[in-house]
mmCIF file of C-alpha atoms in Angstrom:
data_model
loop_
_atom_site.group_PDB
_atom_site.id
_atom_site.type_symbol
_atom_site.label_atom_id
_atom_site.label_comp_id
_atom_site.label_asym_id
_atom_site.label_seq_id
_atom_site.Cartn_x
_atom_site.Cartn_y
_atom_site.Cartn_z
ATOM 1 C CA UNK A 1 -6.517 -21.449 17.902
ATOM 2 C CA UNK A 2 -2.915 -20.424 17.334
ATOM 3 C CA UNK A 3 -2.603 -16.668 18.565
ATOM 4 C CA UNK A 4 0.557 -14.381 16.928
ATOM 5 C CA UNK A 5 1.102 -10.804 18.646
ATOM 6 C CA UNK A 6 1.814 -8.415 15.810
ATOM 7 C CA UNK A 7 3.501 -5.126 15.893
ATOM 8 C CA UNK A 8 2.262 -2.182 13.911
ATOM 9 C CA UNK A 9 3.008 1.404 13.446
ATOM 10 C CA UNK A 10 -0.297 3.717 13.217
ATOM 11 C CA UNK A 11 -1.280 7.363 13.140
ATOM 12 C CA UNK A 12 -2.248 8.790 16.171
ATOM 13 C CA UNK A 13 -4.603 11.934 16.670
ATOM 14 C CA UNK A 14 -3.890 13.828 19.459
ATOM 15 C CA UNK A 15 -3.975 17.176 21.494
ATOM 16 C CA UNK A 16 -0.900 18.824 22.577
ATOM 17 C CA UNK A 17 -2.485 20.861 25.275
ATOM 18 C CA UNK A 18 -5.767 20.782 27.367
ATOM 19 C CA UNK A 19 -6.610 24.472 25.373
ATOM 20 C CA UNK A 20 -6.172 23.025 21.959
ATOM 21 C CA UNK A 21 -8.749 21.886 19.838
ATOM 22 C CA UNK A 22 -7.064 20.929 16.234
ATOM 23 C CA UNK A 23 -5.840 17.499 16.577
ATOM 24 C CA UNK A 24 -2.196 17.187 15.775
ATOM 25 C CA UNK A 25 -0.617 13.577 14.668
ATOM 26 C CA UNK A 26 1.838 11.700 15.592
ATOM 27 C CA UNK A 27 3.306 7.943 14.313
ATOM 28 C CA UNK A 28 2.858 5.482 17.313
ATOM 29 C CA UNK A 29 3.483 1.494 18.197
ATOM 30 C CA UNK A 30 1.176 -0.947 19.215
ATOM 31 C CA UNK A 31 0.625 -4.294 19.491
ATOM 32 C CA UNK A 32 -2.760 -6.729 18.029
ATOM 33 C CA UNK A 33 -3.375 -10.554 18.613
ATOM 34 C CA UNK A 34 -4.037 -12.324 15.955
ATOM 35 C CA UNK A 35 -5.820 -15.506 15.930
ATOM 36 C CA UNK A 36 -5.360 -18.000 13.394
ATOM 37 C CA UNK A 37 -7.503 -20.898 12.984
ATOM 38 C CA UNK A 38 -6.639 -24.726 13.381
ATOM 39 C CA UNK A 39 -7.596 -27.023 11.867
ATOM 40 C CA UNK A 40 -8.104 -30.684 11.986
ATOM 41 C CA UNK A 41 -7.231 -34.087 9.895
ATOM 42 C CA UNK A 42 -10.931 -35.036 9.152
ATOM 43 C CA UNK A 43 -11.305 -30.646 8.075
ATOM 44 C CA UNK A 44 -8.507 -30.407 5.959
ATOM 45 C CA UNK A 45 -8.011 -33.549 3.782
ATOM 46 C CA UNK A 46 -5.741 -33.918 0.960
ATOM 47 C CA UNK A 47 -7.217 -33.195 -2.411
ATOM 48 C CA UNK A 48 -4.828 -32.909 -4.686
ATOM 49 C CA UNK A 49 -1.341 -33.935 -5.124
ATOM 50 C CA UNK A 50 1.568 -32.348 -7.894
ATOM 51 C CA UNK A 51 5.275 -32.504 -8.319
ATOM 52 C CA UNK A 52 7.302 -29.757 -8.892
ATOM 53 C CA UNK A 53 10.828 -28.689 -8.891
ATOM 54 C CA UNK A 54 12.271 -27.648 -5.674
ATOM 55 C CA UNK A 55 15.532 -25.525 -5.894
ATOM 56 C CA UNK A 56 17.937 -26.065 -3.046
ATOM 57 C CA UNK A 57 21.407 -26.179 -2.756
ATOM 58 C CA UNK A 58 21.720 -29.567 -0.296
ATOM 59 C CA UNK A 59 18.738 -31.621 -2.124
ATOM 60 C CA UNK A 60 17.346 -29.905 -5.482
ATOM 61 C CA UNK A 61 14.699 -32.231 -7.551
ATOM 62 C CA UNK A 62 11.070 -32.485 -7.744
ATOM 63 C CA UNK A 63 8.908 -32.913 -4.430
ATOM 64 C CA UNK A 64 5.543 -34.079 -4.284
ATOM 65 C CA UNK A 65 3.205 -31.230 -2.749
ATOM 66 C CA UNK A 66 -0.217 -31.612 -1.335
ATOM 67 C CA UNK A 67 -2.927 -29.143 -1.332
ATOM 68 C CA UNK A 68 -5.845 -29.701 1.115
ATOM 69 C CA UNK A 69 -9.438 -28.746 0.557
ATOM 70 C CA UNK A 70 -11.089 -26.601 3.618
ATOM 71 C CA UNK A 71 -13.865 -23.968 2.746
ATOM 72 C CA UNK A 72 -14.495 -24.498 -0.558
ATOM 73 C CA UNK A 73 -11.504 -23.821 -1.583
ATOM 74 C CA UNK A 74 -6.988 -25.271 -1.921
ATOM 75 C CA UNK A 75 -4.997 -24.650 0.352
ATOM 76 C CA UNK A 76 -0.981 -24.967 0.244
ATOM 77 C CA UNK A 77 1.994 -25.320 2.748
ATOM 78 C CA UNK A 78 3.820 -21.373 3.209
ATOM 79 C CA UNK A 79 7.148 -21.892 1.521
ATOM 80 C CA UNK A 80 8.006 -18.550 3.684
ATOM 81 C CA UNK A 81 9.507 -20.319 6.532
ATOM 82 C CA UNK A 82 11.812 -22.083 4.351
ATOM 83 C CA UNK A 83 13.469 -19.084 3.496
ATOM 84 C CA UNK A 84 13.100 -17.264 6.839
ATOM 85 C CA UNK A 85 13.986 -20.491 9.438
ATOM 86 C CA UNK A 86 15.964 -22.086 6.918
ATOM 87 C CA UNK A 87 14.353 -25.394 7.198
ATOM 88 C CA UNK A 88 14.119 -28.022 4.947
ATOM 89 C CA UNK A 89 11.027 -28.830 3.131
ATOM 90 C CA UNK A 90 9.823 -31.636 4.885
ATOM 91 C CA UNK A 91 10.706 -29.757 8.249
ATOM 92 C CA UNK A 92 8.624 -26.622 8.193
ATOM 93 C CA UNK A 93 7.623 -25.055 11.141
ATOM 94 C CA UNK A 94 6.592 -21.482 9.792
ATOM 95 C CA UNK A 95 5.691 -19.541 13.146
ATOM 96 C CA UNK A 96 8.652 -17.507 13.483
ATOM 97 C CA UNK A 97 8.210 -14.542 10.600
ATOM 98 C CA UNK A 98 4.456 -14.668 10.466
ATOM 99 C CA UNK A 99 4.017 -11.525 12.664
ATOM 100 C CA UNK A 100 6.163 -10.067 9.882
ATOM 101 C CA UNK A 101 3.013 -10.780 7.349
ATOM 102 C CA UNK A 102 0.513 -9.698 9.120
ATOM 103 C CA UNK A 103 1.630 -6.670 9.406
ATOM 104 C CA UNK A 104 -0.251 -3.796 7.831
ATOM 105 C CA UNK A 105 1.200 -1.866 5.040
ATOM 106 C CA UNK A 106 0.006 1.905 4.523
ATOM 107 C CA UNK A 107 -1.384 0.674 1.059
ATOM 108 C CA UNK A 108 -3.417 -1.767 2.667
ATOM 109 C CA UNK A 109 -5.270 0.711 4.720
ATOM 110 C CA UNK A 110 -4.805 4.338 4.499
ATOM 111 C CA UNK A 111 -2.703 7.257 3.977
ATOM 112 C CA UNK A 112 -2.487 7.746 7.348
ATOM 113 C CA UNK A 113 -4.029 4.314 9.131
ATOM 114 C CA UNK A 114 -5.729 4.696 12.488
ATOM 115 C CA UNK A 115 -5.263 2.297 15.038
ATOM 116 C CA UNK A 116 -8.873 0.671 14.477
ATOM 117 C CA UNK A 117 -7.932 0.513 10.713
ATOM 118 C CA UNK A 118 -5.026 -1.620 11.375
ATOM 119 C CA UNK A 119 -6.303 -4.210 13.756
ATOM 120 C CA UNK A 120 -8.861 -4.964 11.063
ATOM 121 C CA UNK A 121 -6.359 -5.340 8.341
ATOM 122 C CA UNK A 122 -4.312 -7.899 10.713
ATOM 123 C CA UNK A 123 -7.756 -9.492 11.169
ATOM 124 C CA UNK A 124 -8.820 -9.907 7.683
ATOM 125 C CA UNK A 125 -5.273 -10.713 6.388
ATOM 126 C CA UNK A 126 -5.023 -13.623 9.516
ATOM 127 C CA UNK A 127 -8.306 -15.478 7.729
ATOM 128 C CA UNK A 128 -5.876 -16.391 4.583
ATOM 129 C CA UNK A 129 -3.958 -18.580 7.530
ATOM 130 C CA UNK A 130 -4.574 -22.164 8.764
ATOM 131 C CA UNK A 131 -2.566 -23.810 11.310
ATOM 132 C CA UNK A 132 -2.710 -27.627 10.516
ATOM 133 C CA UNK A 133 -0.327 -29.944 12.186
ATOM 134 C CA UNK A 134 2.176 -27.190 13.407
ATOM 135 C CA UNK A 135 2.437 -25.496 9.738
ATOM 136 C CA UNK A 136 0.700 -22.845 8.193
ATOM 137 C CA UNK A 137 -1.246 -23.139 5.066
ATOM 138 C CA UNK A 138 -2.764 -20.467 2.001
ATOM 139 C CA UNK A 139 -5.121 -20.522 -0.117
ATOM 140 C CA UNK A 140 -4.261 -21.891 -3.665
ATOM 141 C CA UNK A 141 -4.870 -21.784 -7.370
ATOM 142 C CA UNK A 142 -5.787 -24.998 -8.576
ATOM 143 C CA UNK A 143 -2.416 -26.642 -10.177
ATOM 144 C CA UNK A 144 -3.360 -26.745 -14.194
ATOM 145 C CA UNK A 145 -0.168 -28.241 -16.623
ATOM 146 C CA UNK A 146 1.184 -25.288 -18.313
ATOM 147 C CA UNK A 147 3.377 -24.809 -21.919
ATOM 148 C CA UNK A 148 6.424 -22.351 -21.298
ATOM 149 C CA UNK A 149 8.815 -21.885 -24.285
ATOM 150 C CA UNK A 150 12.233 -19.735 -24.021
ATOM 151 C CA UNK A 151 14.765 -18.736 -26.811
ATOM 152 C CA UNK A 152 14.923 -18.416 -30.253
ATOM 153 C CA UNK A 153 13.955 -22.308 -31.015
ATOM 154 C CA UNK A 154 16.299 -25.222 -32.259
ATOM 155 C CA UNK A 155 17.564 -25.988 -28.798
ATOM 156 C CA UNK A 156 19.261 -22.316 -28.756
ATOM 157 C CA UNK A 157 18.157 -22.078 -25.113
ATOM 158 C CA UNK A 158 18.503 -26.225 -24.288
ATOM 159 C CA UNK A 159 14.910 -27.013 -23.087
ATOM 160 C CA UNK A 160 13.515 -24.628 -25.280
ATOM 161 C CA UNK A 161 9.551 -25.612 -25.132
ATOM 162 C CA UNK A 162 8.684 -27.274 -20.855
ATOM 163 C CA UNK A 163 5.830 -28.682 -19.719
ATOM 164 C CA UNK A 164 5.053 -27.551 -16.142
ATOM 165 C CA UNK A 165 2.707 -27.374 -13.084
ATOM 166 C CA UNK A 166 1.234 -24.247 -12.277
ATOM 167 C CA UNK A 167 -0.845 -23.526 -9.696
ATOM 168 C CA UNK A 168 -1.952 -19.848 -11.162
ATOM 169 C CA UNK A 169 -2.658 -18.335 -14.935
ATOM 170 C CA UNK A 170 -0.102 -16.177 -16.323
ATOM 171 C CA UNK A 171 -1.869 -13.689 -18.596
ATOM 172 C CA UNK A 172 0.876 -13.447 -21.163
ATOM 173 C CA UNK A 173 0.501 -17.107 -22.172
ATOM 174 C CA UNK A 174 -2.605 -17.908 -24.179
ATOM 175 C CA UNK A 175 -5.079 -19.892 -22.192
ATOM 176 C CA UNK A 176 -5.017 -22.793 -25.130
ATOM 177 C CA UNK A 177 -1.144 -23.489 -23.392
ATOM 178 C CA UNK A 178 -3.112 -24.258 -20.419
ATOM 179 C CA UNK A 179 -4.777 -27.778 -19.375
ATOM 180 C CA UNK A 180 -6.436 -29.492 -16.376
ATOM 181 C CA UNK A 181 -5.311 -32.036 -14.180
ATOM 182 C CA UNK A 182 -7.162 -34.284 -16.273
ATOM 183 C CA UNK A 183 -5.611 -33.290 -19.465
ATOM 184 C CA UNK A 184 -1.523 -34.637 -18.969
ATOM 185 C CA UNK A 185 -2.074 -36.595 -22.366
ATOM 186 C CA UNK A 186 -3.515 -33.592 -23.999
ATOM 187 C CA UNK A 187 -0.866 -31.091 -22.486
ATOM 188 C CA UNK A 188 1.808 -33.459 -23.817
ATOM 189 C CA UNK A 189 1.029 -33.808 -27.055
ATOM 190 C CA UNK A 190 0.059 -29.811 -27.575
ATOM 191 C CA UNK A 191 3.512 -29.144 -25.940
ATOM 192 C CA UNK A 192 5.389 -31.728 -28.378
ATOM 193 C CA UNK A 193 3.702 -30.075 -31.464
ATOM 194 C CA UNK A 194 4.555 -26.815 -30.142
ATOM 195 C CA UNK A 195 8.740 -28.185 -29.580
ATOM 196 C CA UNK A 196 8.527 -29.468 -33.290
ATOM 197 C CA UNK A 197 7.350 -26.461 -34.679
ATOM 198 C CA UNK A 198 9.864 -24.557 -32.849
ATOM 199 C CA UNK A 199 12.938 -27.014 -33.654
ATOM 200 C CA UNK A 200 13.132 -27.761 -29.906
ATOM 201 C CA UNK A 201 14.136 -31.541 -30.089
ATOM 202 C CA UNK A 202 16.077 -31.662 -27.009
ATOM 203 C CA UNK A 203 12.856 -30.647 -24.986
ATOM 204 C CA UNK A 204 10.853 -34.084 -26.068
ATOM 205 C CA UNK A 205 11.988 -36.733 -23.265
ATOM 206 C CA UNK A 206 12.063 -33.663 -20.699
ATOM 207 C CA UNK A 207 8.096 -33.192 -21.975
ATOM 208 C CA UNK A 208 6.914 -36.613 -21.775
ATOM 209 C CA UNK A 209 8.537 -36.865 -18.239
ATOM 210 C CA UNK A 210 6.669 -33.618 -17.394
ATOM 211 C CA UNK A 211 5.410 -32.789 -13.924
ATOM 212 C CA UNK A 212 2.771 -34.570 -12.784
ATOM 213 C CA UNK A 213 -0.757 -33.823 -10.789
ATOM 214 C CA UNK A 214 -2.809 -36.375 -8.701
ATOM 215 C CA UNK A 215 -6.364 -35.887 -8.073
ATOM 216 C CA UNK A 216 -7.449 -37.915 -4.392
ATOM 217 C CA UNK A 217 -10.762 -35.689 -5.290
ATOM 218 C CA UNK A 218 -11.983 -34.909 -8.806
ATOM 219 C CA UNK A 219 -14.808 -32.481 -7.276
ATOM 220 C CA UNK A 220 -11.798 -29.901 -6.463
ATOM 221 C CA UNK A 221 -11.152 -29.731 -10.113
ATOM 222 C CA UNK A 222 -12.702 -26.881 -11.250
ATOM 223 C CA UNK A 223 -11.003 -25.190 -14.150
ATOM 224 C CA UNK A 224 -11.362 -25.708 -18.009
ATOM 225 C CA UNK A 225 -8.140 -23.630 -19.098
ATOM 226 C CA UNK A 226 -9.324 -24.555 -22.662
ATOM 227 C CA UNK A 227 -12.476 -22.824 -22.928
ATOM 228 C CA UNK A 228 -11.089 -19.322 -21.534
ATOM 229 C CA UNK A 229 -10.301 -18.149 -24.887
ATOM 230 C CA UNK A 230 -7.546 -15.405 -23.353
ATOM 231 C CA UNK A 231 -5.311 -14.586 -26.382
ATOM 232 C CA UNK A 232 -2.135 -13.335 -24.113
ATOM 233 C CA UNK A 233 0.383 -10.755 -24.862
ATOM 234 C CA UNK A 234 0.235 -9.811 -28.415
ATOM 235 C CA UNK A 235 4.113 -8.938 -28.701
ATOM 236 C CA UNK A 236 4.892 -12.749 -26.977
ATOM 237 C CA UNK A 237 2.639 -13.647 -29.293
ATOM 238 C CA UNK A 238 4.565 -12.276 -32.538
ATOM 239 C CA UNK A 239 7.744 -13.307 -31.288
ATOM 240 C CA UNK A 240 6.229 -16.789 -30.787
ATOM 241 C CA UNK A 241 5.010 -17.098 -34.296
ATOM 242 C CA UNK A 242 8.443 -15.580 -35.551
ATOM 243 C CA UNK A 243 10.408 -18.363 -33.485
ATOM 244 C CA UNK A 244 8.254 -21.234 -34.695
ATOM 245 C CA UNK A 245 8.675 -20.015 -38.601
ATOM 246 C CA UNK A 246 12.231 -19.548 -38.533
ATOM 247 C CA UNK A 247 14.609 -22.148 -39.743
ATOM 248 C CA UNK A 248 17.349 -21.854 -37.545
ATOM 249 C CA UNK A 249 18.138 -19.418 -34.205
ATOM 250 C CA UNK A 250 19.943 -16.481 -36.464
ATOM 251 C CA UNK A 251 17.504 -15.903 -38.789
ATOM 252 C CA UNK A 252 14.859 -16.386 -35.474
ATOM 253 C CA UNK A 253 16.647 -13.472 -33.464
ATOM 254 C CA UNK A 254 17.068 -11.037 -36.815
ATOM 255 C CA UNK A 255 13.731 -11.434 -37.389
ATOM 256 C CA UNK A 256 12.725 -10.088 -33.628
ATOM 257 C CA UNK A 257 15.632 -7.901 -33.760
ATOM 258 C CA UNK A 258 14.119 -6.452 -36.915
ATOM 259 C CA UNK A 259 9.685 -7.061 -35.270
ATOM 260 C CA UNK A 260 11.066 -4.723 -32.623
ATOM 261 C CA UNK A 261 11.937 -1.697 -33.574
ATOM 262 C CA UNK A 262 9.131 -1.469 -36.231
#
């Protein structure tokens, strides 16, 4: 078990004077160990693997990332230590700001949290930790291929229509831009029709090279994006529609100029 001390700030009842009987309170410090749990190789194997695009400034491009099955459920490397320790990717050793995390927020427990109330909240909060191999792990969405658009269509914004990896559902989007990891052929093709539509030519070889997932074990794959049925934002929606009609990228922005202040 890997064991974390975290501060915390509570509210403390207390009695100014032996004669007094109204508690009075009083913001104090303490201290809770938190214990988070290891685990091993033969616990925690690899069940899925996707690519994605890694921004940094010494070595951007896309890294393969693995998500591990433990509990029923994915688990991810923290990317917080690479922006806390400054580490590279590959080099991740996230100890040093998790006491920061587990801290207790007053949302989390009460107006004004007691000290019991606290040490629970670490508690609970230090179960959505793993320690495997030095580095700490979350739990994750299942990575599904998503459609993204941007602009006003015909290449106005350059890759106008992507295909990406996603590893949670963005409401906004309708579900039907969503697929599997089985469904890369499927997601390709709906994104390409979409690009057409929209006059986004320059997104087509950026498509077809789109993100990719592997599954090492189909039983993690849980999710049918396609049968959701979740419209997403109407207004996205209209401007959508508006982009895809339009002929060119004036005529697309007059229209939503116009769809906006109606």
């Amino acid at each position: 078990m890997l064991k974390i001390t975290v501060p915390f700030t509570y509210t403390e009842g207390y009695l100014p004077t032996p004669r007094c009987r109204k508690l009075r309170y009083r913001e104090a410090q303490s201290e809770h160990e938190a214990v988070i749990r290891e685990v091993t190789k033969e616990d925690f194997p690899v069940a899925i693997r996707f690519q994605n695009y890694i921004m940094r400034l010494d070595k951007p491009g896309r890294k393969w990332i693995d998500l591990h099955w433990f509990e029923g459920r994915l688990w991810k490397l923290s990317r917080y230590s690479d922006i806390h320790a400054n580490r590279d990717w590959d080099e991740l050793t996230p100890v040093e700001a998790l006491s920061w995390y587990l801290r207790p927020h007053p949302f989390q427990v009460t107006a004004s949290p007691n000290k019991e109330k606290c040490i629970e909240c670490i508690d609970n909060m230090a179960k959505d930790w793993v320690c495997f191999n030095g580095n700490l792990y979350v739990p994750c969405g299942e990575p599904m291929y998503n459609i993204c658009t941007f602009g006003l269509g015909h290449n106005h914004a350059g890759i106008g229509t992507s295909l990406d990896v996603e590893c949670h559902y963005n409401p906004n989007l309708p579900s039907k831009w969503y697929f599997n990891a089985f469904e890369r052929e499927k997601a390709i093709a709906a994104a390409k029709e979409i690009a057409y539509r929209r006059g986004d030519t320059k997104s087509i070889p950026y498509i077809e090279d789109a993100e990719q997932i592997e599954v090492l074990m189909p039983e993690c794959i849980k999710e049918d994006p396609q049968s959701w049925d979740k419209p997403g934002d109407p207004w996205m929606n209209q401007m959508e529609a508006i982009t895809e009609c339009a002929g060119d990228p004036l005529a697309a922005g007059l229209a939503v100029m116009m769809a906006s202040i109606k």
